[in-house]
Amino acid sequence: MDELQWSVRDGVGTIRLNRPEARNAFTFEMIREWAELLRAAKHDDEVRVLVLTGTGDKAFCSGVDLSSISNANPNLTPLQRKSQLHDEIHQIAHTLADLDKPVIASINGVAVGAGLDMALMCDMRIMSMSARVSEGYVRVGLTPGDGGAYYLPRIVGTSKALELLLTGDFIDAHEALRIGLVNRLATPETLEEETVKFAQSIAQHAPVTVRMIKRATYQSADVDRRTALDLISSHFAVVAATEDAAEALAAMQEKRPPKYVGR
């Protein structure tokens, strides 16, 4: 079976890490294919929302497959080790940053280290009540290599992020929800169904509007108030002129489901 599976249904594209025997650890080959799927999804009008998940109920992702990285080769130079992160694994973070369609991580099991980081770089997260997550790097004497020091403080705040990063402790689903690391919880049996419902509740809206809202949210986090308001006035003007905006208003007035065309 393919180690990385891709499917599209009802506007929702799903990337599934499919190595349950390896706790869904990823390899460099998977990273390259993963990045290509994200780039293709960006330009695929059939895809309005993306979901990232893993196969089985044991692990979402245990991070990088150690047999495929520098740990298995002690002779690599520091520059070569850096390149493995910068040129390979970090492709996902950079590709996601260029993707203005919403991305949901469906955390079906344990997420550790880079596996948790891959969930953190998604826009939203829904988590199985039986899952647990940990940054874990400090326990093996490493710094968080896949963006944990960047994403985690922005999601849960600096002090809580440092607690999780510096202890490497596991937290369960209820604690993850309490601190805002995830948006929603589901039972293991209903996680996939609840994820689809969550994704489709977004995918049903005008696609240009959804993309602009995501873009404006991230842009606003990086600029001052005046610049953010200037940006949103431009986004608003563009969206208001789309066919989908007119269709949304007409559908509401006529009390019928809208029929969006994506422009």
PDB file of C-alpha atoms in Angstrom, residues 6 13 15 31 34-39 41-42 49-52 60 89-105 114 116-125 146 150-151 214-215 218:
ATOM      1  CA  TRP A   6      -4.449  10.998  -1.240  1.00  0.00           C
ATOM      2  CA  GLY A  13      -8.805  16.504   0.189  1.00  0.00           C
ATOM      3  CA  ILE A  15      -3.537  13.215   3.036  1.00  0.00           C
ATOM      4  CA  ILE A  31       8.016  14.469   2.455  1.00  0.00           C
ATOM      5  CA  TRP A  34       3.566  15.325   0.534  1.00  0.00           C
ATOM      6  CA  ALA A  35       4.831  18.743  -0.581  1.00  0.00           C
ATOM      7  CA  GLU A  36       3.848  17.989  -4.181  1.00  0.00           C
ATOM      8  CA  LEU A  37       0.335  17.026  -3.089  1.00  0.00           C
ATOM      9  CA  LEU A  38      -0.015  20.318  -1.219  1.00  0.00           C
ATOM     10  CA  ARG A  39       1.174  22.303  -4.242  1.00  0.00           C
ATOM     11  CA  ALA A  41      -4.135  20.971  -4.024  1.00  0.00           C
ATOM     12  CA  LYS A  42      -3.495  24.698  -4.023  1.00  0.00           C
ATOM     13  CA  VAL A  49     -10.323  22.090   2.588  1.00  0.00           C
ATOM     14  CA  LEU A  50      -7.497  19.675   3.380  1.00  0.00           C
ATOM     15  CA  VAL A  51      -7.208  17.081   6.137  1.00  0.00           C
ATOM     16  CA  LEU A  52      -4.022  15.456   7.415  1.00  0.00           C
ATOM     17  CA  PHE A  60      -0.973  10.062  14.097  1.00  0.00           C
ATOM     18  CA  ILE A  89      11.540  18.196   6.132  1.00  0.00           C
ATOM     19  CA  HIS A  90      10.852  21.935   6.237  1.00  0.00           C
ATOM     20  CA  GLN A  91       9.290  21.764   2.769  1.00  0.00           C
ATOM     21  CA  ILE A  92       5.960  21.009   4.418  1.00  0.00           C
ATOM     22  CA  ALA A  93       6.002  24.111   6.621  1.00  0.00           C
ATOM     23  CA  HIS A  94       6.943  26.377   3.709  1.00  0.00           C
ATOM     24  CA  THR A  95       4.393  24.810   1.358  1.00  0.00           C
ATOM     25  CA  LEU A  96       1.619  25.106   3.926  1.00  0.00           C
ATOM     26  CA  ALA A  97       2.511  28.763   4.461  1.00  0.00           C
ATOM     27  CA  ASP A  98       1.836  29.362   0.761  1.00  0.00           C
ATOM     28  CA  LEU A  99      -1.492  27.503   0.839  1.00  0.00           C
ATOM     29  CA  ASP A 100      -4.519  29.669   1.517  1.00  0.00           C
ATOM     30  CA  LYS A 101      -6.973  26.778   1.792  1.00  0.00           C
ATOM     31  CA  PRO A 102      -7.786  25.634   5.355  1.00  0.00           C
ATOM     32  CA  VAL A 103      -5.898  22.579   6.640  1.00  0.00           C
ATOM     33  CA  ILE A 104      -7.159  20.416   9.519  1.00  0.00           C
ATOM     34  CA  ALA A 105      -5.050  17.879  11.391  1.00  0.00           C
ATOM     35  CA  ALA A 114       8.097  16.272  14.366  1.00  0.00           C
ATOM     36  CA  LEU A 116       3.238  16.849  16.612  1.00  0.00           C
ATOM     37  CA  ASP A 117       4.888  19.729  14.755  1.00  0.00           C
ATOM     38  CA  MET A 118       3.231  18.586  11.530  1.00  0.00           C
ATOM     39  CA  ALA A 119      -0.131  18.881  13.293  1.00  0.00           C
ATOM     40  CA  LEU A 120       0.747  22.276  14.766  1.00  0.00           C
ATOM     41  CA  MET A 121       1.522  23.766  11.360  1.00  0.00           C
ATOM     42  CA  CYS A 122      -2.011  22.932  10.223  1.00  0.00           C
ATOM     43  CA  ASP A 123      -4.629  25.641  10.751  1.00  0.00           C
ATOM     44  CA  MET A 124      -6.899  23.637  13.071  1.00  0.00           C
ATOM     45  CA  ARG A 125      -6.814  20.346  14.922  1.00  0.00           C
ATOM     46  CA  ASP A 146      10.315  20.899  12.687  1.00  0.00           C
ATOM     47  CA  TYR A 150       7.716  28.560  16.321  1.00  0.00           C
ATOM     48  CA  TYR A 151       4.193  27.136  16.190  1.00  0.00           C
ATOM     49  CA  LYS A 214      -7.439  32.537   6.105  1.00  0.00           C
ATOM     50  CA  ARG A 215      -4.988  34.804   4.303  1.00  0.00           C
ATOM     51  CA  TYR A 218      -2.326  35.171   9.112  1.00  0.00           C
TER      52      TYR A 218
END
